[in-house]
Short mmCIF file of C-alpha atoms in Angstrom, two decimals:
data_model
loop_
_atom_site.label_atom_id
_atom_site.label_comp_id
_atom_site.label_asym_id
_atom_site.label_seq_id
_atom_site.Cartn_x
_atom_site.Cartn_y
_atom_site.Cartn_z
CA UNK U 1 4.07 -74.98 195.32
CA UNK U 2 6.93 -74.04 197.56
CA UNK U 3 10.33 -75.82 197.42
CA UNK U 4 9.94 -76.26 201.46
CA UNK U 5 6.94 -78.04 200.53
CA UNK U 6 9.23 -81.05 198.79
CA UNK U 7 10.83 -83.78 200.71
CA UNK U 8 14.85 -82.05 199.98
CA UNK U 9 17.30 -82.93 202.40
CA UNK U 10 18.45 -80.35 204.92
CA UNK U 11 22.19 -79.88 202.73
CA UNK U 12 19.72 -78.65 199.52
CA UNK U 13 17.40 -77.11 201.06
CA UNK U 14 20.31 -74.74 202.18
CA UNK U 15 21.54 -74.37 198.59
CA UNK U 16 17.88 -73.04 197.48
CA UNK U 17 17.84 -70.97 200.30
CA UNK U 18 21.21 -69.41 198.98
CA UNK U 19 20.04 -69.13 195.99
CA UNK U 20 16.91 -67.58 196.81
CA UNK U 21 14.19 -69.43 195.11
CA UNK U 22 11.11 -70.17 197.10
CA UNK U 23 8.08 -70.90 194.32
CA UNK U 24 8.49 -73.95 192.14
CA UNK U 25 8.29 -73.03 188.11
CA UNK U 26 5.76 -75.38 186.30
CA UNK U 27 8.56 -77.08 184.94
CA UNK U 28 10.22 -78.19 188.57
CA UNK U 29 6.55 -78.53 189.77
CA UNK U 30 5.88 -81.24 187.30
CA UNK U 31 9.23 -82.73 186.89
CA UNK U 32 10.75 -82.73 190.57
CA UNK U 33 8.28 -84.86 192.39
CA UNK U 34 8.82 -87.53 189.61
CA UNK U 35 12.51 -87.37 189.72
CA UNK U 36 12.69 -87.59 193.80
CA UNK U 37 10.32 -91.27 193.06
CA UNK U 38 13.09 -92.88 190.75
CA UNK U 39 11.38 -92.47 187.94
CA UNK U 40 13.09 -91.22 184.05
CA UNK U 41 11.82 -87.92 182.91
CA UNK U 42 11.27 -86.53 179.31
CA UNK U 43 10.23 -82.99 179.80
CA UNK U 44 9.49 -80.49 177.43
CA UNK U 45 9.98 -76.51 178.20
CA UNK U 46 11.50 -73.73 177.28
CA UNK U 47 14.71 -71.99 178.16
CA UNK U 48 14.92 -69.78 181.34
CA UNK U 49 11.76 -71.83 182.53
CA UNK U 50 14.24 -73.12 185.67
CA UNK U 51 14.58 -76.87 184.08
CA UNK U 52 18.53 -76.86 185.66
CA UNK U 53 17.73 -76.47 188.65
CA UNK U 54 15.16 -79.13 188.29
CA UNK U 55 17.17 -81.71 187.01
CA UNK U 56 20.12 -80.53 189.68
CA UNK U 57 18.35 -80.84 193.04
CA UNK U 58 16.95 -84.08 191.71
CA UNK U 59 20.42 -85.12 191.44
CA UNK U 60 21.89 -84.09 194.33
CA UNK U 61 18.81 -85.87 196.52
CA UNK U 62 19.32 -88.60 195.17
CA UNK U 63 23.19 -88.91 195.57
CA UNK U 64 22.38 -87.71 199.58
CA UNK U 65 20.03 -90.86 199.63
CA UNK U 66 22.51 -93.39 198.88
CA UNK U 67 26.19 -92.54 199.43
CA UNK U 68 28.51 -94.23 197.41
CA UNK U 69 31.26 -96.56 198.09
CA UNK U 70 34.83 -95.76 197.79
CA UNK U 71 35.63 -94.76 193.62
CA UNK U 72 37.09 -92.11 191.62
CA UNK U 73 34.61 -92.23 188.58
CA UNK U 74 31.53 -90.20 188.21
CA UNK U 75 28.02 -91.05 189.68
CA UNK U 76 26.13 -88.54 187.32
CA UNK U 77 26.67 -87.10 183.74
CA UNK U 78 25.30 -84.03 182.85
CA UNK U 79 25.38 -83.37 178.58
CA UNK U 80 24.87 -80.19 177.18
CA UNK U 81 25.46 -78.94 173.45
CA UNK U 82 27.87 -76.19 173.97
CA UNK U 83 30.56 -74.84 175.95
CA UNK U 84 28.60 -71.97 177.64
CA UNK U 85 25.74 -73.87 178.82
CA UNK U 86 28.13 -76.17 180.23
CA UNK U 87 29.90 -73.30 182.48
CA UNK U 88 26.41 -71.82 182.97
CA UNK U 89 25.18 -75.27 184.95
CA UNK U 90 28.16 -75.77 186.37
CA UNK U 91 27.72 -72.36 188.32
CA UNK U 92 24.52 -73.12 189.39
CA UNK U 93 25.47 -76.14 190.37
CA UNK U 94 28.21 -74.47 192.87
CA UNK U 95 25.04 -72.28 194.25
CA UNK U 96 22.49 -75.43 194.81
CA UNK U 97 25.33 -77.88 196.01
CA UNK U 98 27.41 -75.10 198.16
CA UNK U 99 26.30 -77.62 201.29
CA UNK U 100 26.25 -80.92 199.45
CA UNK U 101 29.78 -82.95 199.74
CA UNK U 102 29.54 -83.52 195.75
CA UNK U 103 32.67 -82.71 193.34
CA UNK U 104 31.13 -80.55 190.27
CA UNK U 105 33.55 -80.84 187.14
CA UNK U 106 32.79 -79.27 183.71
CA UNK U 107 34.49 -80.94 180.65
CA UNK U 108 34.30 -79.71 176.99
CA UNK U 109 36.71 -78.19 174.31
CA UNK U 110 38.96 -75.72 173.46
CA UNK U 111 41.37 -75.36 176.53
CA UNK U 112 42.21 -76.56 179.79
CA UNK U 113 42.97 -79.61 178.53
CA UNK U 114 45.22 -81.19 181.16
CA UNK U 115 44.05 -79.58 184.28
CA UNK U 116 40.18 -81.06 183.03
CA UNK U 117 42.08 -84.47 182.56
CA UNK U 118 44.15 -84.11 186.21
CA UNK U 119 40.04 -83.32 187.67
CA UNK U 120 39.11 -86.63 186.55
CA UNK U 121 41.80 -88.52 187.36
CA UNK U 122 41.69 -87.18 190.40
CA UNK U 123 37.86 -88.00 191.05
CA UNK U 124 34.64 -86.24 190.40
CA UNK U 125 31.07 -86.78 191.63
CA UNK U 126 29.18 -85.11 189.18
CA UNK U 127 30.53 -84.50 185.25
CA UNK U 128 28.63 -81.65 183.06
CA UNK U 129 30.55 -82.06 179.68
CA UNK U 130 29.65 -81.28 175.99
CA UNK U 131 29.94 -84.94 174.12
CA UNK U 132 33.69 -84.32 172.00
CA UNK U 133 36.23 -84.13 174.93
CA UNK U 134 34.60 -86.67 177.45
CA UNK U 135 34.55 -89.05 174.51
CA UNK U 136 38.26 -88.60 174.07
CA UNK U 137 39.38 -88.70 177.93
CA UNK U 138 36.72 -92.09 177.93
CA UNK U 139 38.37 -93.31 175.36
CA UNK U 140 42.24 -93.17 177.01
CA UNK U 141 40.93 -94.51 179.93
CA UNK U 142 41.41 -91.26 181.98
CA UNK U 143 37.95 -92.65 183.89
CA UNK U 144 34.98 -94.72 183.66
CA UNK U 145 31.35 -94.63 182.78
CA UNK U 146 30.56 -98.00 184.69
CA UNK U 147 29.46 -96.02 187.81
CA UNK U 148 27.12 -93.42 186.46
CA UNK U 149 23.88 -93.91 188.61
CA UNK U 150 22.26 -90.92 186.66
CA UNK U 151 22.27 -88.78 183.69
CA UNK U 152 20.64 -85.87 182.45
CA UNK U 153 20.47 -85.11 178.53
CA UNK U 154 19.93 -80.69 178.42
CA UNK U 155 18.70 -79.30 175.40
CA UNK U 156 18.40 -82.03 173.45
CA UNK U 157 16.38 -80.88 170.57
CA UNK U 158 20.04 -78.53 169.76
CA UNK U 159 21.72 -82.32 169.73
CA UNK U 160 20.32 -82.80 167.28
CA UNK U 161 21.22 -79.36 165.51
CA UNK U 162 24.06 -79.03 166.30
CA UNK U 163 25.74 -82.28 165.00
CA UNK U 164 26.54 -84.29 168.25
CA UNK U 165 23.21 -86.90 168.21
CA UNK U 166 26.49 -90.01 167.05
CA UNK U 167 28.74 -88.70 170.10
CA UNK U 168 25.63 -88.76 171.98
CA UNK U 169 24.78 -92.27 171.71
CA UNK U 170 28.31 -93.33 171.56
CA UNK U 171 28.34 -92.12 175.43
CA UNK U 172 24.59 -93.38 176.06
CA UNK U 173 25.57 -96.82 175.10
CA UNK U 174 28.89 -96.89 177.37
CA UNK U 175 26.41 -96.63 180.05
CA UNK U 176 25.17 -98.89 182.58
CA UNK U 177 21.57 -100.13 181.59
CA UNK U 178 18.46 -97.73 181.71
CA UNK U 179 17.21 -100.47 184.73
CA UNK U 180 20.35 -99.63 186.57
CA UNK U 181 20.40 -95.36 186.46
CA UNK U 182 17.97 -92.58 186.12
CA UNK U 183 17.79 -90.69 183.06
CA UNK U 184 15.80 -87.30 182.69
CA UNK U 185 15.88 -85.50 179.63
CA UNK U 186 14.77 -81.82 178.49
CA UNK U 187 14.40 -80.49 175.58
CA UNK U 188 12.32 -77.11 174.06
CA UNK U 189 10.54 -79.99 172.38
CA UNK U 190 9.90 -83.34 172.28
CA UNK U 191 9.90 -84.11 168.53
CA UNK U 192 9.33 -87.56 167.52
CA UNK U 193 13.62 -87.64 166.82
CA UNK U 194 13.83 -86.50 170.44
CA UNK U 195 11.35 -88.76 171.69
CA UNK U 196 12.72 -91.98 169.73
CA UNK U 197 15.70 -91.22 171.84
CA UNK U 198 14.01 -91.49 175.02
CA UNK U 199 11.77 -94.64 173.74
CA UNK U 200 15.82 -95.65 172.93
CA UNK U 201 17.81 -94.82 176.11
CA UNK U 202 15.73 -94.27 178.59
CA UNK U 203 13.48 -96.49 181.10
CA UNK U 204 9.58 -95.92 180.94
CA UNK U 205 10.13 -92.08 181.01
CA UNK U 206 7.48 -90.00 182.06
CA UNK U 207 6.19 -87.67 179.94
CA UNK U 208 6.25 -83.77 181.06
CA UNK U 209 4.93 -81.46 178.34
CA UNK U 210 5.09 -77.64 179.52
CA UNK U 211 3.55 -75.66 177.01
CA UNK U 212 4.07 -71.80 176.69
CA UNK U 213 1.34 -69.87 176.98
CA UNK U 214 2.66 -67.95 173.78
CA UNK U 215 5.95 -68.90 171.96
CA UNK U 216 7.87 -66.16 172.94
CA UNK U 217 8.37 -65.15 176.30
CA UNK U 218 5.58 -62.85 177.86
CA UNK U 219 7.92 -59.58 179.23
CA UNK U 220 9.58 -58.81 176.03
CA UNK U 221 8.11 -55.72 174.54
CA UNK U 222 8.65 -56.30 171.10
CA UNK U 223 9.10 -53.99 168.25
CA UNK U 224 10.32 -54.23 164.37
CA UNK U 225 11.40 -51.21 161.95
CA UNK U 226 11.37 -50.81 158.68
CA UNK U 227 14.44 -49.42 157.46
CA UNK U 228 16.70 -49.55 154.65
CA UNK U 229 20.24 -51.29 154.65
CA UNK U 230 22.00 -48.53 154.83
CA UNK U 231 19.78 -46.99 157.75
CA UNK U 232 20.40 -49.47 159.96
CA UNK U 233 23.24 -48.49 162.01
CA UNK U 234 22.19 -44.50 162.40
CA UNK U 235 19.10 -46.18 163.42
CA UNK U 236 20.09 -48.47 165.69
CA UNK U 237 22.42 -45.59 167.56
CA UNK U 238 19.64 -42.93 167.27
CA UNK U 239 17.31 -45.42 169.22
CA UNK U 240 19.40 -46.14 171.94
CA UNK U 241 20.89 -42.89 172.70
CA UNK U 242 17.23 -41.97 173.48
CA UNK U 243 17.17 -45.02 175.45
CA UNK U 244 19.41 -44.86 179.02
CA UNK U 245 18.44 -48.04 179.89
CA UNK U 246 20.31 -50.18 177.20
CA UNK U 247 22.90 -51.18 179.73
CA UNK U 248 23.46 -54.49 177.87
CA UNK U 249 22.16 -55.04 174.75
CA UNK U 250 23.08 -58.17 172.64
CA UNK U 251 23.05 -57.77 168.81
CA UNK U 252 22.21 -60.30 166.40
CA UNK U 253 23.25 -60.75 162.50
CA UNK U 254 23.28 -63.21 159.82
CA UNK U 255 27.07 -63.50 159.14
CA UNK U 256 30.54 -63.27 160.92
CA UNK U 257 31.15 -60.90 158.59
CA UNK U 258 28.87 -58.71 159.32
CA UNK U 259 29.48 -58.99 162.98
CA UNK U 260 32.87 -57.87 162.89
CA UNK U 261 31.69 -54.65 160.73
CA UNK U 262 29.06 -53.98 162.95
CA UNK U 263 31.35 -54.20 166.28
CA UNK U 264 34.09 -52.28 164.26
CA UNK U 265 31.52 -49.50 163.54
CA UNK U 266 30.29 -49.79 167.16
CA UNK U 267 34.02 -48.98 168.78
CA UNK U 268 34.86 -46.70 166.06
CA UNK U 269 31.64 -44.47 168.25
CA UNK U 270 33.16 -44.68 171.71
CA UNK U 271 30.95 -47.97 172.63
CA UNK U 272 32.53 -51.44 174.01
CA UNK U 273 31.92 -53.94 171.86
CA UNK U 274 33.23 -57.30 171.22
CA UNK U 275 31.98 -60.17 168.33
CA UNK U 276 31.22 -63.98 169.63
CA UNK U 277 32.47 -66.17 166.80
CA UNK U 278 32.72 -69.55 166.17
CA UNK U 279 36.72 -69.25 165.29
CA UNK U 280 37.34 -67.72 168.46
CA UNK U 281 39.79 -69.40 171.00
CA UNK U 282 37.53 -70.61 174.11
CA UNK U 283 39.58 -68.89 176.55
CA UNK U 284 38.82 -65.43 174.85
CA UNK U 285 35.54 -66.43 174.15
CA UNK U 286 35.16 -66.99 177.88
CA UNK U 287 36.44 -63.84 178.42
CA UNK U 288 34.40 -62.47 176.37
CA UNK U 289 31.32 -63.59 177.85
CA UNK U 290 32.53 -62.52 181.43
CA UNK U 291 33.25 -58.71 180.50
CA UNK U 292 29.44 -58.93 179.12
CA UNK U 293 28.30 -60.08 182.44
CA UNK U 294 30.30 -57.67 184.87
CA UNK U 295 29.08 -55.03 182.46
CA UNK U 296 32.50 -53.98 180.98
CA UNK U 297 30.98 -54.34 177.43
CA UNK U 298 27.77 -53.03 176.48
CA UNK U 299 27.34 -54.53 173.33
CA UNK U 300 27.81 -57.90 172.40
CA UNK U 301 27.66 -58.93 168.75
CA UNK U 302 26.38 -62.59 167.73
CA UNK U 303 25.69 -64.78 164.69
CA UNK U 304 22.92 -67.59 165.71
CA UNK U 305 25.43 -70.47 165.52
CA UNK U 306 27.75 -68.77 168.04
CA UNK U 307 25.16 -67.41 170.31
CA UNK U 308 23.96 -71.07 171.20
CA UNK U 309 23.71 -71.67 175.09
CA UNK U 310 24.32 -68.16 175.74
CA UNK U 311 22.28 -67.51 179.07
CA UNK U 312 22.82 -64.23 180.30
CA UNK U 313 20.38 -62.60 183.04
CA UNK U 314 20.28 -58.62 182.65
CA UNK U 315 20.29 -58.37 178.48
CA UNK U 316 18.27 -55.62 178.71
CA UNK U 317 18.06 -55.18 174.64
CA UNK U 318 18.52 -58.04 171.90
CA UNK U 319 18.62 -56.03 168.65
CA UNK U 320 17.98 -58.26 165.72
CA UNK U 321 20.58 -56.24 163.36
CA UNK U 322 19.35 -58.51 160.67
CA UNK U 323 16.00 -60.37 160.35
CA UNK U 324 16.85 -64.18 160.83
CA UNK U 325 15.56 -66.12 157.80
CA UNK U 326 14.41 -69.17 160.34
CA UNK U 327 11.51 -68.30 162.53
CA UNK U 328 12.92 -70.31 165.63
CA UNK U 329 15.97 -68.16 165.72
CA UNK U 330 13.92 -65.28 165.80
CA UNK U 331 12.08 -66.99 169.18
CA UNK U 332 15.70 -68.43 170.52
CA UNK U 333 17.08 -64.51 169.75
CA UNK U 334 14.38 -62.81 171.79
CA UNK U 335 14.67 -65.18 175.01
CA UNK U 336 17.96 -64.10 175.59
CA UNK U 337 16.07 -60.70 177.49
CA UNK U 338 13.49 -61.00 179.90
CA UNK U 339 14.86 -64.19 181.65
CA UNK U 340 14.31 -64.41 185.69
CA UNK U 341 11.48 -62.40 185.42
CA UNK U 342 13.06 -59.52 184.12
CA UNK U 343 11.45 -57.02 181.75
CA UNK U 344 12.91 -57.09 178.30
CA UNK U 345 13.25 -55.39 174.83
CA UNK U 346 13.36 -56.85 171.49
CA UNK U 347 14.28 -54.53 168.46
CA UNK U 348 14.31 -55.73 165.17
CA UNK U 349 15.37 -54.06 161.87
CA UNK U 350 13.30 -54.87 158.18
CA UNK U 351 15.18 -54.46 155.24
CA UNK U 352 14.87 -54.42 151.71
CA UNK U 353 16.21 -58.02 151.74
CA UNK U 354 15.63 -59.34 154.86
CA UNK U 355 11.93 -58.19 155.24
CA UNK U 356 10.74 -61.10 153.26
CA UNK U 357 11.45 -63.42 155.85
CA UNK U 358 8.90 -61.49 158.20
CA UNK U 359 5.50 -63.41 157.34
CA UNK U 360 7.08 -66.70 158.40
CA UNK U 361 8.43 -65.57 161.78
CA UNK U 362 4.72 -63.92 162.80
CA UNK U 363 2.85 -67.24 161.57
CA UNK U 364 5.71 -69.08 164.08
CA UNK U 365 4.90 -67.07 166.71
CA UNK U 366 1.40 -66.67 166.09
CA UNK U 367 0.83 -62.82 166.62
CA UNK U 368 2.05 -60.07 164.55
CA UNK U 369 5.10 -58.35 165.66
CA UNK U 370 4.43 -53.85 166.27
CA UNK U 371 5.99 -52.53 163.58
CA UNK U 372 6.85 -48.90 162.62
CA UNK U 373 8.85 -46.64 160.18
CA UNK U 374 11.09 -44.65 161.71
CA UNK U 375 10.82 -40.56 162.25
CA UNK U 376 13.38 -38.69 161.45
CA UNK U 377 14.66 -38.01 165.11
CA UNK U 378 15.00 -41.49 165.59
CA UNK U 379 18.36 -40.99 163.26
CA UNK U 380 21.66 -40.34 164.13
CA UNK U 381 23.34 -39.35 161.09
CA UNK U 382 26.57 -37.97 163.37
CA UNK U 383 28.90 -40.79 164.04
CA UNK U 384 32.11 -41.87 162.82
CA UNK U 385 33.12 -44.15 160.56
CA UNK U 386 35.25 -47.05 161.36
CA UNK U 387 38.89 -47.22 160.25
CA UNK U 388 39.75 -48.93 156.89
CA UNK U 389 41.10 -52.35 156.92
CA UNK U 390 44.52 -52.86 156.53
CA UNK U 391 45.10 -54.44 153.38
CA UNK U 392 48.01 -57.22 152.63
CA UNK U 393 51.32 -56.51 152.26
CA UNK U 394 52.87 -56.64 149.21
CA UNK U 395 56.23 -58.78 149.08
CA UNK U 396 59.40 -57.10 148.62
CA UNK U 397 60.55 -58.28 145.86
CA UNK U 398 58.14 -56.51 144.13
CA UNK U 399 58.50 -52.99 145.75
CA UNK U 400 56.02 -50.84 146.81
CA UNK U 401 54.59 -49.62 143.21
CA UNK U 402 55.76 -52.71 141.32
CA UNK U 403 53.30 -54.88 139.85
CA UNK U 404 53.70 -58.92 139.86
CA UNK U 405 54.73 -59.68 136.54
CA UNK U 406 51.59 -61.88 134.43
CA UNK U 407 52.03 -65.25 133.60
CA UNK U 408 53.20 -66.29 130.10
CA UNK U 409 50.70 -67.98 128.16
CA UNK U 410 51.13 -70.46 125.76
CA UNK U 411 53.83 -72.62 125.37
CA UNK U 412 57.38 -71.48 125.65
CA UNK U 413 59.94 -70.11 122.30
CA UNK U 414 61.85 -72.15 120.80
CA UNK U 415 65.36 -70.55 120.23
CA UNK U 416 65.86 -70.37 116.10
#
């Protein structure tokens, strides 16, 4: 089916034009119709699978259809679990509403604090927030829920993983009543937590179930070495120096740790890298996540906690540094390539340690994964070693070779 083929007002149809879809996905070909009746929507699919523009063109329909009357507070929420997928719908919602007279505002942690607080105050149509911050400008009053005449739930399967299902209902239940809005809700699946949510908040919702012909996504050529701890990182340069198209690659380990020793190694070599922590500020991690994009940093370094919501198009490599000892991470790693259609590349290094882990992602995904041990050529034992790290100083009033005097034990002598 054909987006031309739906009944979209003339203002969207221009935004889909601009932003050059033309066939519906199977999500938006099950889901949209449904939406444009009135009716709530639980849909299952995966990420990349075009489920925000789905739920966005619904939105902005149905806003068209009935204009609002005079009011500063938000007709539609948008939730999301993290900051990046917040900025990510947010963008396309600039490209699908460029001709739509809406007010897009994103809301969530970590900075702009007062200009995000002067937006709403100011009046917004549409709100795409993650649940902490909008619960704190709700709760000073800064604007109301009582107008929301829809509200979209994204991802809400990592809700639930992430910690946020209390804030969630907290805003669900400062909401008019499901008679009195549309909900629609995705999710990667509809587990019977996810689904007791829907039975919960939402009106009747219609059931969409988009099942993946295999778990992880079709144009990722996969393949996993086995290789020794200490291998790893001559591996991992020897294979992409013989590979000139790892443009972007994005590199995934176990621990922050690790991350900032790999990225340290990775500089030390002449290649931009940069780590995506959860300590970082937001505004550098923004930044961050930006200089990937435009291409000023080829690598990108991630544990799984910080990598969540990162949707990227053009990773042409996702390196799995370190096996991940859950099989959906190794699924949520490997969709982070081959997303519009794209062709992909997954690379993963088996350790000594780590290799145990293997039999439990291949049952998850159902196939096994090409393996292969390395030739020698695949090496390169030629690269430099990153700088020591600076150790503490020691305080002056010890000197530079004095050492802190140890405690006394026991108690203290009695003059005779």
């Amino acid at each position: 089916m054909k987006f031309t083929e739906l009944n979209f007002p003339e203002s969207v149809l221009k935004g889909i034009e601009k932003a050059g879809f033309v066939d519906l996905t199977p999500v938006q070909e099950e889901s949209i119709p449904l939406a444009l009746l009135g009716k709530d929507v639980a849909a299952q699919a995966q990420t990349g699978t075009g489920k925000t523009a789905a739920f966005l063109l619904s939105l902005f329909t149905r806003m068209l259809a009935n204009p609002r009357e005079t009011s500063n507070n938000p007709r539609a929420l948008v939730m999301a679990p993290t900051r990046e997928l917040v900025v990510q719908i947010v963008e396309d919602a600039k490209i699908l509403g460029a001709f739509c007279p809406f007010k897009v505002q994103a809301i969530f942690g970590g900075m702009d604090y007062d200009k995000q607080r002067q937006a709403l105050r100011s009046g917004v149509d549409v709100i795409v927030a993650t649940p902490g911050r909008l619960i704190d400008y709700a709760r000073q009053k800064v604007f109301s829920f009582d107008s929301v005449e829809a509200l979209v739930i994204d991802e809400a399967d990592r809700m639930f993983d992430m910690g946020f299902i209390k804030d969630l209902r907290f805003i669900l239940r400062k909401l008019p009543p499901v008679e009195k809005r549309q909900t629609m809700l995705f999710s990667a699946t509809l587990s019977h937590r996810v689904m007791e949510l829907a039975y919960e908040f939402m009106n009747l919702a219609e059931k969409v179930s988009i099942e993946p012909q295999q778990v992880t996504a079709e144009r990722v050529e996969q393949i996993l070495y086995h290789a020794g701890r200490r291998e790893k990182f001559p591996l991992l340069l020897g294979l992409l120096k013989k590979d000139p198209g790892a443009e972007r690659v994005l590199v995934f380990v176990n621990t922050k740790r690790e991350a900032e020793h790999l990225a340290e190694r990775l500089q030390a070599n002449d290649f931009k890298a940069a780590v995506i922590s959860g300590d970082i500020p937001q505004n550098k991690r923004m930044r961050i996540l930006t200089d990937f994009k435009e291409g000023h940093l080829t690598f990108l370094v991630a544990t799984d906690v910080a990598s969540r919501g990162i949707h990227i198009d053009g990773v042409t490599h996702v390196i799995n540094y370190d096996l991940p000892q859950d099989a959906e991470d190794y699924v949520h790693r490997i969709g982070r390539t081959a997303r519009a259609g794209a062709l992909g590349k997954a690379i993963s290094f088996a350790d000594e340690d780590l290799v145990f882990h293997l039999p439990d992602i291949e049952e998850y995904i159902g196939q096994k994964i090409p393996s292969a041990f390395p030739e020698d050529d695949d090496f390169c034992w030629d690269y430099k070693r990153s700088p020591p790290r600076k150790r503490a100083p020691i305080p002056e009033k010890f000197g530079a070779g004095a050492r802190k005097p140890a405690a006394r034990r026991g108690p203290p002598r009695r003059k005779p």
